[in-house]
Amino acid sequence: MKRNAYLEELRNKTYEELKNELVSAKKELFNLRFQNATNQLSNTARIREVRKNIARIQTIITQKANS
């Protein structure tokens, strides 16, 4: 259910809001990877979650561009 709510939230955002969300998600992923490389990351599953969120955001951006 959590994922569906997140998708609905993304679908209701404008193109510019989605771009900003994508940039912040990519920055978060970079920071998580850096923490993982320096053995400071306790929850490594967060990397996978952020990667999937980036893919979801990109999918919504593509859908909005095509419609």
PDB file of C-alpha atoms in Angstrom:
ATOM      1  CA  MET A   1       0.000   0.000   0.000  1.00  0.00           C
ATOM      2  CA  LYS A   2       2.845   2.363   0.792  1.00  0.00           C
ATOM      3  CA  ARG A   3       4.186   2.117  -2.753  1.00  0.00           C
ATOM      4  CA  ASN A   4       0.785   2.888  -4.297  1.00  0.00           C
ATOM      5  CA  ALA A   5       0.419   5.996  -2.156  1.00  0.00           C
ATOM      6  CA  TYR A   6       3.889   7.142  -3.240  1.00  0.00           C
ATOM      7  CA  LEU A   7       2.996   6.575  -6.907  1.00  0.00           C
ATOM      8  CA  GLU A   8      -0.204   8.599  -6.562  1.00  0.00           C
ATOM      9  CA  GLU A   9       1.779  11.376  -4.922  1.00  0.00           C
ATOM     10  CA  LEU A  10       4.218  11.348  -7.857  1.00  0.00           C
ATOM     11  CA  ARG A  11       1.427  11.365 -10.429  1.00  0.00           C
ATOM     12  CA  ASN A  12      -0.083  14.479  -8.852  1.00  0.00           C
ATOM     13  CA  LYS A  13       3.170  16.458  -9.097  1.00  0.00           C
ATOM     14  CA  THR A  14       4.107  18.738 -11.956  1.00  0.00           C
ATOM     15  CA  TYR A  15       6.981  18.075 -14.337  1.00  0.00           C
ATOM     16  CA  GLU A  16       9.243  20.554 -12.529  1.00  0.00           C
ATOM     17  CA  GLU A  17       8.445  19.056  -9.124  1.00  0.00           C
ATOM     18  CA  LEU A  18       9.302  15.615 -10.492  1.00  0.00           C
ATOM     19  CA  LYS A  19      12.627  16.881 -11.829  1.00  0.00           C
ATOM     20  CA  ASN A  20      13.455  18.353  -8.415  1.00  0.00           C
ATOM     21  CA  GLU A  21      12.453  15.096  -6.719  1.00  0.00           C
ATOM     22  CA  LEU A  22      14.701  13.175  -9.127  1.00  0.00           C
ATOM     23  CA  VAL A  23      17.678  15.407  -8.378  1.00  0.00           C
ATOM     24  CA  SER A  24      17.226  15.040  -4.624  1.00  0.00           C
ATOM     25  CA  ALA A  25      16.848  11.250  -4.927  1.00  0.00           C
ATOM     26  CA  LYS A  26      20.059  11.021  -6.946  1.00  0.00           C
ATOM     27  CA  LYS A  27      21.877  13.105  -4.339  1.00  0.00           C
ATOM     28  CA  GLU A  28      20.567  10.819  -1.611  1.00  0.00           C
ATOM     29  CA  LEU A  29      21.738   7.764  -3.550  1.00  0.00           C
ATOM     30  CA  PHE A  30      25.199   9.285  -3.933  1.00  0.00           C
ATOM     31  CA  ASN A  31      25.384   9.950  -0.197  1.00  0.00           C
ATOM     32  CA  LEU A  32      24.204   6.436   0.631  1.00  0.00           C
ATOM     33  CA  ARG A  33      26.805   4.898  -1.663  1.00  0.00           C
ATOM     34  CA  PHE A  34      29.489   7.065  -0.089  1.00  0.00           C
ATOM     35  CA  GLN A  35      28.410   6.011   3.412  1.00  0.00           C
ATOM     36  CA  ASN A  36      28.384   2.376   2.307  1.00  0.00           C
ATOM     37  CA  ALA A  37      31.914   2.646   0.924  1.00  0.00           C
ATOM     38  CA  THR A  38      33.169   4.079   4.205  1.00  0.00           C
ATOM     39  CA  ASN A  39      31.276   1.482   6.296  1.00  0.00           C
ATOM     40  CA  GLN A  40      29.028   4.091   7.917  1.00  0.00           C
ATOM     41  CA  LEU A  41      25.755   2.828   6.457  1.00  0.00           C
ATOM     42  CA  SER A  42      23.687   0.675   8.793  1.00  0.00           C
ATOM     43  CA  ASN A  43      20.661   0.061   6.530  1.00  0.00           C
ATOM     44  CA  THR A  44      21.989  -1.104   3.175  1.00  0.00           C
ATOM     45  CA  ALA A  45      18.468  -1.890   1.920  1.00  0.00           C
ATOM     46  CA  ARG A  46      17.884   1.869   1.689  1.00  0.00           C
ATOM     47  CA  ILE A  47      20.150   1.974  -1.401  1.00  0.00           C
ATOM     48  CA  ARG A  48      17.856  -0.437  -3.243  1.00  0.00           C
ATOM     49  CA  GLU A  49      14.765   1.487  -2.150  1.00  0.00           C
ATOM     50  CA  VAL A  50      16.160   4.799  -3.413  1.00  0.00           C
ATOM     51  CA  ARG A  51      17.190   3.217  -6.727  1.00  0.00           C
ATOM     52  CA  LYS A  52      13.650   1.930  -7.225  1.00  0.00           C
ATOM     53  CA  ASN A  53      12.220   5.329  -6.341  1.00  0.00           C
ATOM     54  CA  ILE A  54      14.465   6.941  -8.952  1.00  0.00           C
ATOM     55  CA  ALA A  55      13.164   4.478 -11.548  1.00  0.00           C
ATOM     56  CA  ARG A  56       9.574   5.243 -10.518  1.00  0.00           C
ATOM     57  CA  ILE A  57      10.151   8.982 -10.834  1.00  0.00           C
ATOM     58  CA  GLN A  58      11.737   8.566 -14.267  1.00  0.00           C
ATOM     59  CA  THR A  59       8.806   6.404 -15.391  1.00  0.00           C
ATOM     60  CA  ILE A  60       6.271   9.041 -14.338  1.00  0.00           C
ATOM     61  CA  ILE A  61       8.306  11.756 -16.091  1.00  0.00           C
ATOM     62  CA  THR A  62       8.285   9.685 -19.296  1.00  0.00           C
ATOM     63  CA  GLN A  63       4.558   9.061 -19.028  1.00  0.00           C
ATOM     64  CA  LYS A  64       3.876  12.780 -18.601  1.00  0.00           C
ATOM     65  CA  ALA A  65       6.118  13.620 -21.568  1.00  0.00           C
ATOM     66  CA  ASN A  66       4.292  11.176 -23.846  1.00  0.00           C
ATOM     67  CA  SER A  67       0.789  12.309 -22.919  1.00  0.00           C
TER      68      SER A  67
END
